[in-house]
Tab-separated table of C-alpha atoms in Angstrom:
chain	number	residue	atom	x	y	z
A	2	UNK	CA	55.729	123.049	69.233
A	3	UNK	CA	54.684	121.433	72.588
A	4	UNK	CA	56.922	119.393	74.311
A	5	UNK	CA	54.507	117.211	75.205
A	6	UNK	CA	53.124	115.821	71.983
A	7	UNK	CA	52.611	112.058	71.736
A	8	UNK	CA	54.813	110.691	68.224
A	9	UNK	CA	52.225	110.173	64.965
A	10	UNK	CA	49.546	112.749	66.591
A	11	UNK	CA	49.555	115.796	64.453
A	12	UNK	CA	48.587	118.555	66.167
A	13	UNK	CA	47.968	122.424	64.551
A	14	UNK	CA	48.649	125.428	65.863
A	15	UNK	CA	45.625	125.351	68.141
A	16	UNK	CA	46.319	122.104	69.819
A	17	UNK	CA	44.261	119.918	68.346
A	18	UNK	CA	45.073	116.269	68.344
A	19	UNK	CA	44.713	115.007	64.401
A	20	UNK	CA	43.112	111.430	64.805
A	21	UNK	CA	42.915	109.776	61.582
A	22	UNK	CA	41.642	106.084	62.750
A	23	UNK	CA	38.973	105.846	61.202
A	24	UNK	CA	38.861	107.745	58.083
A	25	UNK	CA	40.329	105.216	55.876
A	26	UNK	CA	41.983	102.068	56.064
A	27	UNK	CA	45.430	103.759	54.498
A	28	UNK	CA	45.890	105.829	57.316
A	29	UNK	CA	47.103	102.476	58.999
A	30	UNK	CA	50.575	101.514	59.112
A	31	UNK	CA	52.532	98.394	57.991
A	32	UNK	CA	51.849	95.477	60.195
A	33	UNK	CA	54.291	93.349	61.862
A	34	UNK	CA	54.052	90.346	59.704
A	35	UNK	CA	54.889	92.804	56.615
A	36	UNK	CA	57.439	94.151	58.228
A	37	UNK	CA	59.798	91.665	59.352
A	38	UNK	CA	59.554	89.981	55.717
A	39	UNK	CA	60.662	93.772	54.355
A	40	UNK	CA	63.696	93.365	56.966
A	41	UNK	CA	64.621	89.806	56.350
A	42	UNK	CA	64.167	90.633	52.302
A	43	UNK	CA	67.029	93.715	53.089
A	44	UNK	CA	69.937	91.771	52.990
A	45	UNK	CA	72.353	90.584	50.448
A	46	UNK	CA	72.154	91.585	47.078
A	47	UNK	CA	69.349	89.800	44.678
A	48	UNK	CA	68.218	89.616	41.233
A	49	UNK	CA	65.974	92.550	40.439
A	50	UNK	CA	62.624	92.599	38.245
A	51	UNK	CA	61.165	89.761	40.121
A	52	UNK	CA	63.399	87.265	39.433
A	53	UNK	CA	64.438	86.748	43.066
A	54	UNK	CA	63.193	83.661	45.089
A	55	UNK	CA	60.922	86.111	47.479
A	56	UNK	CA	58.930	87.074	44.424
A	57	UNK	CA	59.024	83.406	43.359
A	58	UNK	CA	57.624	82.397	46.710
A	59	UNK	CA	55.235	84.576	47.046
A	60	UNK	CA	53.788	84.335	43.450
A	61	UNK	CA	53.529	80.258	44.850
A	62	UNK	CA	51.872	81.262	48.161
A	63	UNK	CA	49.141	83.086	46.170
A	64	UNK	CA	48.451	80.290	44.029
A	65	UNK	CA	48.186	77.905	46.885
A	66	UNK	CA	45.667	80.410	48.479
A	67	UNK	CA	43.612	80.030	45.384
A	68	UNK	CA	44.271	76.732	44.870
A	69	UNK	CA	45.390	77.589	41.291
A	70	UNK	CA	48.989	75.988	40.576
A	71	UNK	CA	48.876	77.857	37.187
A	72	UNK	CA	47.771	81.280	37.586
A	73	UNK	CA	49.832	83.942	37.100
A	74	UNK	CA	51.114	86.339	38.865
A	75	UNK	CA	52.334	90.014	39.082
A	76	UNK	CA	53.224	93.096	41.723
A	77	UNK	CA	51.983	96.873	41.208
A	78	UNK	CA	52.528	99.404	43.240
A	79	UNK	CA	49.047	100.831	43.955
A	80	UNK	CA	45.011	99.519	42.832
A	81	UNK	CA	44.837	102.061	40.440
A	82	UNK	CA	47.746	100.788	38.376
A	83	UNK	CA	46.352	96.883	39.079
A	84	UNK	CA	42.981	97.840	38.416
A	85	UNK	CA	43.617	100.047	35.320
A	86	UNK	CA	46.290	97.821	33.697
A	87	UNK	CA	43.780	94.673	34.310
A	88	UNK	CA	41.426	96.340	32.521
A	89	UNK	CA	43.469	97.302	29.453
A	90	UNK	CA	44.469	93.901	28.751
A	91	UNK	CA	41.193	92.475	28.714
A	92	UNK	CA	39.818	95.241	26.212
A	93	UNK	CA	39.945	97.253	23.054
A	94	UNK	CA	39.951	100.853	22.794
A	95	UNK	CA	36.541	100.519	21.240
A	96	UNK	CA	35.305	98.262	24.194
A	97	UNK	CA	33.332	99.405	27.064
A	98	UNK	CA	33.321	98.075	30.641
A	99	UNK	CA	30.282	97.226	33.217
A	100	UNK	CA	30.408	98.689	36.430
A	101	UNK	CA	28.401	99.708	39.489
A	102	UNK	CA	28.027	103.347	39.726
A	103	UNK	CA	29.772	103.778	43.024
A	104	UNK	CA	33.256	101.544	41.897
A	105	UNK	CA	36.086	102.489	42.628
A	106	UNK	CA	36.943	102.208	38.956
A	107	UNK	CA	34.456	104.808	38.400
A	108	UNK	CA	34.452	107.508	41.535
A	109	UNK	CA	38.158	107.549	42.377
A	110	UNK	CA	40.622	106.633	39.748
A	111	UNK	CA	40.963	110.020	37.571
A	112	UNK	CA	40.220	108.273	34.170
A	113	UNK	CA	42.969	105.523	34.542
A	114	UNK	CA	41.234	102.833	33.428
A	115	UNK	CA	40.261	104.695	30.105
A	116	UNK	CA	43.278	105.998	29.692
A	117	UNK	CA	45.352	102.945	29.974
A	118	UNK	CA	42.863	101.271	27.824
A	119	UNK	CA	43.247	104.163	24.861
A	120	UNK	CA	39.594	104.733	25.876
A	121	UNK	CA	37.660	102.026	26.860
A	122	UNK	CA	34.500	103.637	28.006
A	123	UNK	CA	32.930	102.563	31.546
A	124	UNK	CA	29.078	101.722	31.405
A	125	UNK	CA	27.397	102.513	35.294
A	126	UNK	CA	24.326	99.979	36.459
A	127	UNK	CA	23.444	100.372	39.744
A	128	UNK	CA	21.882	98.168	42.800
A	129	UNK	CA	20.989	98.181	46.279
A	130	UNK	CA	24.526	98.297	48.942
A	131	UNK	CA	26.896	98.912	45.835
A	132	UNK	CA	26.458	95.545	44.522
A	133	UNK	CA	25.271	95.149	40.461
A	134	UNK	CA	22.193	92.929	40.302
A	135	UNK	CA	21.593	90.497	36.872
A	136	UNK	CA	19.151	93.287	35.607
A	137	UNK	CA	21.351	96.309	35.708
A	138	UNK	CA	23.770	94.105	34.108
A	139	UNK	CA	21.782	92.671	31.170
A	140	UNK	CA	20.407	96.031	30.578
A	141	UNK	CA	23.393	97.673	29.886
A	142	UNK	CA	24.825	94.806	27.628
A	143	UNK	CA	21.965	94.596	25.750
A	144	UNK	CA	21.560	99.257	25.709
A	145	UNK	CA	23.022	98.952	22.229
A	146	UNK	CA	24.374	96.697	20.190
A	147	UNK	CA	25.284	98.871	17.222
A	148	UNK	CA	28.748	99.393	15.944
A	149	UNK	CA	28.151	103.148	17.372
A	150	UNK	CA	28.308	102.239	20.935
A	151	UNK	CA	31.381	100.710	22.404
A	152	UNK	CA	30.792	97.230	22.898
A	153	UNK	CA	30.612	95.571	25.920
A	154	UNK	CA	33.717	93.165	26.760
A	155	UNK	CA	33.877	93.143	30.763
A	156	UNK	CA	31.980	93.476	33.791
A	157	UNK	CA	34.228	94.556	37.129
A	158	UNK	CA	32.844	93.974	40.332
A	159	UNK	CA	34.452	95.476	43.294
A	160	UNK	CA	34.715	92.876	46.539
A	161	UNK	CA	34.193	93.903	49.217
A	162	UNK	CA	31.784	96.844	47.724
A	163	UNK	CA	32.442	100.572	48.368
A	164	UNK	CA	29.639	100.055	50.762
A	165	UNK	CA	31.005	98.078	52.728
A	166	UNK	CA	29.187	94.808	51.413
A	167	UNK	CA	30.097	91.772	49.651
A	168	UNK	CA	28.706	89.799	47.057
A	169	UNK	CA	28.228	86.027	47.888
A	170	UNK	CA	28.805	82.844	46.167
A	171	UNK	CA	25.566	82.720	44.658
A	172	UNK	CA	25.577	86.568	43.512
A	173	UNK	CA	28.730	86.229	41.862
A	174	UNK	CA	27.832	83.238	39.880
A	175	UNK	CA	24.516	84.538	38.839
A	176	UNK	CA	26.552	87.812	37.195
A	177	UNK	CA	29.607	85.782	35.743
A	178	UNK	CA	26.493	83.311	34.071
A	179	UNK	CA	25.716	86.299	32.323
A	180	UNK	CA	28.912	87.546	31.284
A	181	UNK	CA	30.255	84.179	30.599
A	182	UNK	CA	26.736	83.894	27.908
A	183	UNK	CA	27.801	87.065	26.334
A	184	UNK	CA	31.201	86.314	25.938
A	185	UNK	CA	32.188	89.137	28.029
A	186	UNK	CA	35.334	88.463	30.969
A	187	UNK	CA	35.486	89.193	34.766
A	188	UNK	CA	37.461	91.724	36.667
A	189	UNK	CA	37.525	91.853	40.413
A	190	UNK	CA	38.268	95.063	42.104
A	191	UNK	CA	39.843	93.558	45.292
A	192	UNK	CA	41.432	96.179	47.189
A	193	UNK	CA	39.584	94.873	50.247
A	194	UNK	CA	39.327	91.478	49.090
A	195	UNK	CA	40.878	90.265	52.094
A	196	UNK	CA	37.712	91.557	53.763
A	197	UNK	CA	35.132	89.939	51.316
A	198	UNK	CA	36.587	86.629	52.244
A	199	UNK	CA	37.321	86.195	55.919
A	200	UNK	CA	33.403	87.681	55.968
A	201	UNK	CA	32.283	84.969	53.674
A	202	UNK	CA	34.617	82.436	55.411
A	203	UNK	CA	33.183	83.105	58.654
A	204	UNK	CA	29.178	83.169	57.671
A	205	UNK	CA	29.533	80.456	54.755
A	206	UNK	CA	32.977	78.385	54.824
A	207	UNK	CA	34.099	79.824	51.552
A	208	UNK	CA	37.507	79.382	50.184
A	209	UNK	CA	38.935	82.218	48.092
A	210	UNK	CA	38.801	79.850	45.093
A	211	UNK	CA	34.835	80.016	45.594
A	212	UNK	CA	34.460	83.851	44.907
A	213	UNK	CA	36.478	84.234	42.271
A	214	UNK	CA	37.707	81.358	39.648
A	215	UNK	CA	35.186	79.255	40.406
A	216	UNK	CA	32.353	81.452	40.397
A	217	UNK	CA	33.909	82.775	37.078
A	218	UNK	CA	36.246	85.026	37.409
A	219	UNK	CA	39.279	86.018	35.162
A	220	UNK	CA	41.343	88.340	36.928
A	221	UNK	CA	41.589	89.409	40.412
A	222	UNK	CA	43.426	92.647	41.736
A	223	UNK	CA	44.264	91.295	45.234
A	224	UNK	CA	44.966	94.369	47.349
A	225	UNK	CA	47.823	94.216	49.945
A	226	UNK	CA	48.113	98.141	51.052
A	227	UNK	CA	44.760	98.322	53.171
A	228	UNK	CA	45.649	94.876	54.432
A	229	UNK	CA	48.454	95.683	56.322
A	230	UNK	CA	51.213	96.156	53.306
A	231	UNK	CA	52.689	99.534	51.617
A	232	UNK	CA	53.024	99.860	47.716
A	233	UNK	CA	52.273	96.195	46.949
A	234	UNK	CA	49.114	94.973	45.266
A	235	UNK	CA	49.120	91.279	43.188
A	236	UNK	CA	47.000	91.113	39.880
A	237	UNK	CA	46.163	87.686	39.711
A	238	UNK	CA	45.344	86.156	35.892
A	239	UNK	CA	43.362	82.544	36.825
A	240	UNK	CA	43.148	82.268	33.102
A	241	UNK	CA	47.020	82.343	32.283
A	242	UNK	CA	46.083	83.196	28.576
A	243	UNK	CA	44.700	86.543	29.418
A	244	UNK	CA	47.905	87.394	31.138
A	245	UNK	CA	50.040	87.561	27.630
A	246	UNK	CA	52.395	90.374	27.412
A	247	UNK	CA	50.912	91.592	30.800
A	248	UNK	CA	54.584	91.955	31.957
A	249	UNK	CA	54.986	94.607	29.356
A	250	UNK	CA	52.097	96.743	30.228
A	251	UNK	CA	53.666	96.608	33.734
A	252	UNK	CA	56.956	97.901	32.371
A	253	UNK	CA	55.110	100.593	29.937
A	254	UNK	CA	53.064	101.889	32.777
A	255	UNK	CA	56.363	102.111	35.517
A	256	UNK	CA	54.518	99.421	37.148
A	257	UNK	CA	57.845	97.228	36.852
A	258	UNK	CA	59.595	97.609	40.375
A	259	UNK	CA	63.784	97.137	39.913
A	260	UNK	CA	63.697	95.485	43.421
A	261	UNK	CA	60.417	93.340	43.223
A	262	UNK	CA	61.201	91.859	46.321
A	263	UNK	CA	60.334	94.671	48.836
A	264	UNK	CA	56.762	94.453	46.855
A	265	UNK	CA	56.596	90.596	47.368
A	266	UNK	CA	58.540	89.214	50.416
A	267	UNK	CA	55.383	91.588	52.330
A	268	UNK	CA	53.033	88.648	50.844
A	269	UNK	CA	55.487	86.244	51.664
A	270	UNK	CA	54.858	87.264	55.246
A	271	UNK	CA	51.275	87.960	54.881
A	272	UNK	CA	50.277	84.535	53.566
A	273	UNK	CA	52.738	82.194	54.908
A	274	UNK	CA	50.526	81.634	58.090
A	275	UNK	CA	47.169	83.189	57.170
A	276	UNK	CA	48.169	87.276	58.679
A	277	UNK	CA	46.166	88.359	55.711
A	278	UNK	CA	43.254	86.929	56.945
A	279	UNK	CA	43.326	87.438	60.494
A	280	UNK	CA	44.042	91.132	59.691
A	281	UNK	CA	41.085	91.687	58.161
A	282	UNK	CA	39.022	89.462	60.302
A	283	UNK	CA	39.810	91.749	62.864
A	284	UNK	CA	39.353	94.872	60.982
A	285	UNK	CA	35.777	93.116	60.248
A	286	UNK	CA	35.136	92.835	63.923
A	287	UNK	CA	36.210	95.903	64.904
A	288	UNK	CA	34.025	97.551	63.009
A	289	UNK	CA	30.910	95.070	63.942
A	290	UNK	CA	31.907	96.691	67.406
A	291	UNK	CA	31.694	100.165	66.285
A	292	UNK	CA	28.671	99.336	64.592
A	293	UNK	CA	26.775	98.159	67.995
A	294	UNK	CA	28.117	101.114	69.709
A	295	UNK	CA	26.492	103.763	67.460
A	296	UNK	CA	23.562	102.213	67.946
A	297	UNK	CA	23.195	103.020	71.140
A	298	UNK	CA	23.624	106.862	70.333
A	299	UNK	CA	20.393	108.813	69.721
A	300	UNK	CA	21.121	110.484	66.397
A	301	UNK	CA	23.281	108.015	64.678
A	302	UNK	CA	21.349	105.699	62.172
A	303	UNK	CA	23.564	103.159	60.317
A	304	UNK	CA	22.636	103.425	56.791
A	305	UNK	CA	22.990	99.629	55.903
A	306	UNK	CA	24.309	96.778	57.661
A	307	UNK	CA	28.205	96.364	57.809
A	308	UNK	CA	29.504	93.139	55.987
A	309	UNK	CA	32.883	94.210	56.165
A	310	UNK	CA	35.374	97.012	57.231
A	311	UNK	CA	33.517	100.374	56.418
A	312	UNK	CA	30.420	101.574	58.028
A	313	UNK	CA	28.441	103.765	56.774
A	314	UNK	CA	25.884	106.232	59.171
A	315	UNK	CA	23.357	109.023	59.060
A	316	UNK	CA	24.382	111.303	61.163
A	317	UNK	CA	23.510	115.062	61.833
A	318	UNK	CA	25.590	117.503	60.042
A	319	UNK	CA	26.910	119.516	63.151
A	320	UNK	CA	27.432	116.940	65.146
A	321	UNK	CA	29.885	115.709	62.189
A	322	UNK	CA	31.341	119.162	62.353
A	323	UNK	CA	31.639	118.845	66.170
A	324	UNK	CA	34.120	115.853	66.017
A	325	UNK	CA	35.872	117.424	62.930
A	326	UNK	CA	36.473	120.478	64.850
A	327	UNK	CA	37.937	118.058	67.567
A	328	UNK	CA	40.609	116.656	64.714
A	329	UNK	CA	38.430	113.329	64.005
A	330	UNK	CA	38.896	112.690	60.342
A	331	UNK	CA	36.270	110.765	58.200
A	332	UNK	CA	34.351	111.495	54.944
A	333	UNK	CA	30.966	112.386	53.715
A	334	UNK	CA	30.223	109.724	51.641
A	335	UNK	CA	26.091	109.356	50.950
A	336	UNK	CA	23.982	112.188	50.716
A	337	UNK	CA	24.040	115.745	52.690
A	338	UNK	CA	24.356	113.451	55.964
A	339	UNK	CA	25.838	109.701	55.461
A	340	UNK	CA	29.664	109.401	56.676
A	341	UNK	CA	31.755	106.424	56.107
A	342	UNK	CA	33.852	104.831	59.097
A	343	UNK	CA	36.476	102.684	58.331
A	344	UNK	CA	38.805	100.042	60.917
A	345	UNK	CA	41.434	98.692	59.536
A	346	UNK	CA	44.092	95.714	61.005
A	347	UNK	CA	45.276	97.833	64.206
A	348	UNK	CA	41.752	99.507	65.420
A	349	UNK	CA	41.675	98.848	68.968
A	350	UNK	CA	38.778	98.558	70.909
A	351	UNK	CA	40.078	101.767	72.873
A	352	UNK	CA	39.585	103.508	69.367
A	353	UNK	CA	36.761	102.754	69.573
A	354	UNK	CA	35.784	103.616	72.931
A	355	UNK	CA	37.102	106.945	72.388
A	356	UNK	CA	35.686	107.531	69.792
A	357	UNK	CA	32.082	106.826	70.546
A	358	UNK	CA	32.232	108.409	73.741
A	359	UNK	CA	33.202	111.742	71.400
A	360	UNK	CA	29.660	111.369	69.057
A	361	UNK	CA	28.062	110.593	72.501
A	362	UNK	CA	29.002	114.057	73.739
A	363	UNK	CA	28.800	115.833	70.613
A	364	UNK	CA	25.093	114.382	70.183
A	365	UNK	CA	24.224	115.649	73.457
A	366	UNK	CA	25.006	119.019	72.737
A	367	UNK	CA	23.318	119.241	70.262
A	368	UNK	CA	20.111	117.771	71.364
A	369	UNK	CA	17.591	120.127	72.449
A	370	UNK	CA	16.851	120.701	76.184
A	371	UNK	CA	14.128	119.280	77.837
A	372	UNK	CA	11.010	121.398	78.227
């Protein structure tokens, strides 16, 4: 091992530096806010299964966010659990559920949310930048209405999208109409919610009421683990009577944590003066600046406008190779050539830097000399 290894860079055998910024927003660590709550939450001895005053406050602080004094509230460990268990309580086994081809719900959960459900069947629409248009979603409620074909019972839209885009206001409101005239309810895949609304904050003065309750809808996974938290997301019921027996689906699944508060004091200290926001407003940025530096590479095409913390571009395959042969760790997303870049709440603009200066130099090699 080399002596002179800088702390949290992996290196293998052939001294390569492992550089994992911008491959996901996981890679990231706990942030500062989250971490003193964890520390001032370690001491004493408390009452366990949430009924401890951090998990108290922090179920308050979330309401206040929303401005909804009587939703109600609950801690999972991971999205997958929040969105899967969500799910399940707002469907039959016989029920099917709406969803954009590229959801989470759909690409990256293993069959969760079908098999906490006892096999609620997903539906796939799709629509330009990961986002479900009115069409693809009366189409698919209205594919078969039989007593053959699961019936549809909820649409789950997933803000910001897994292309890095979020649904507005307006868009929202026009998909929940539908729902809402079909009798159908609302999930929100929110694992980068946090995203979704400091963008829409910034370009429209949205509250996080606007995009979800009122725009109609039911449930909200809020996600805490990209935004700066570890093993903490909050499902969030803003119609109370769709949260019945929720707590024992929690318990069922081992989604009930014996010391709750190391899962909630983190949201005590992300929400108590807005570090939830400002996280991923800067993640946002970051990635606006990553965005305007790729640009100016010949070679590397941004595949649609960033809205919030992942980027996607079109970029040649070797040069991808090139940087991945360096240690730079991202994923092929979109096609033979589209990779997805990710900042998170600690990207620095020396990250950055470094980074583009690395496709710079990997571009030129493999552009062809001039005749």
């Amino acid at each position: 091992m080399s002596q002179n290894r800088t702390p949290g860079d992996p290196q293998n055998d052939a001294g390569i530096i492992h550089d994992h910024h911008f491959a996901s927003d996981n890679t990231s660590g706990i942030c500062p806010e989250a971490w003193i709550a964890l520390a001032e939450a370690n001491t004493g001895r408390l009452p366990s299964y949430g009924a401890d005053a951090w998990t108290q406050q922090a179920c308050d602080l979330i309401r206040g966010v929303f401005e909804k004094p009587d939703a109600e509230v609950f801690f999972v460990f991971n999205g997958t659990s929040a969105n899967s268990l969500a799910l399940a309580s707002l469907c039959q086994s016989y029920h099917s559920v709406i969803c954009h081809d590229y959801a989470h719900v759909e690409t990256d959960e293993c069959g969760a949310p079908e098999f906490f459900s006892n096999g609620t069947k997903l539906l796939v629409g799709s629509g330009p930048g990961g986002k479900l248009t009115p069409e693809a979603v009366e189409k698919l409620i209205h594919k078969r209405t039989d007593i053959h074909y699961p019936k549809p019972r909820v649409l789950s839209l997933t803000q910001s999208t897994e292309w890095g885009t979020v649904y507005t206001v307006d868009e929202i409101r026009a998909l929940t109409a539908i729902t809402k005239r079909h009798g159908l309810h609302v999930h929100m895949d929110g694992a980068r919610f946090a995203n979704a609304a400091s963008a829409l904050e910034y370009r429209t003065g949205a509250a996080p009421a606007d995009i979800t309750w009122r725009a109609g809808v039911d449930v909200l996974c809020l996600g805490g683990t990209k935004n700066g938290m570890t093993t903490t997301e909050a499902v969030v019921f803003f119609d109370s009577q769709l949260a019945k027996e929720f707590d024992y689906r929690c318990k069922q699944a081992g989604q009930l944590a014996s010391k709750m508060r190391f899962l909630s004091a983190q949201w005590v200290g992300m929400l108590k003066d807005g570090a939830w926001l400002r996280n991923a407003a800067h993640a946002n940025l970051m990635t606006k600046r990553l965005v305007a530096a790729l640009r100016e590479i010949p070679g590397i095409t941004p595949i649609i406008e960033p809205e919030a913390n992942a980027l996607f571009v079109d970029m040649p395959a070797p040069v991808a190779a090139r940087l991945q042969q360096q240690g730079w760790h991202f994923y092929n997303f979109i096609g033979a050539n589209g990779y997805r870049l990710m900042c998170s709440w600690d990207t620095r603009e020396e990250d950055i830097d470094r980074f583009t200066q690395a496709v710079r130099a990997a571009a030129e090699t493999q552009s062809p000399d001039p005749a």
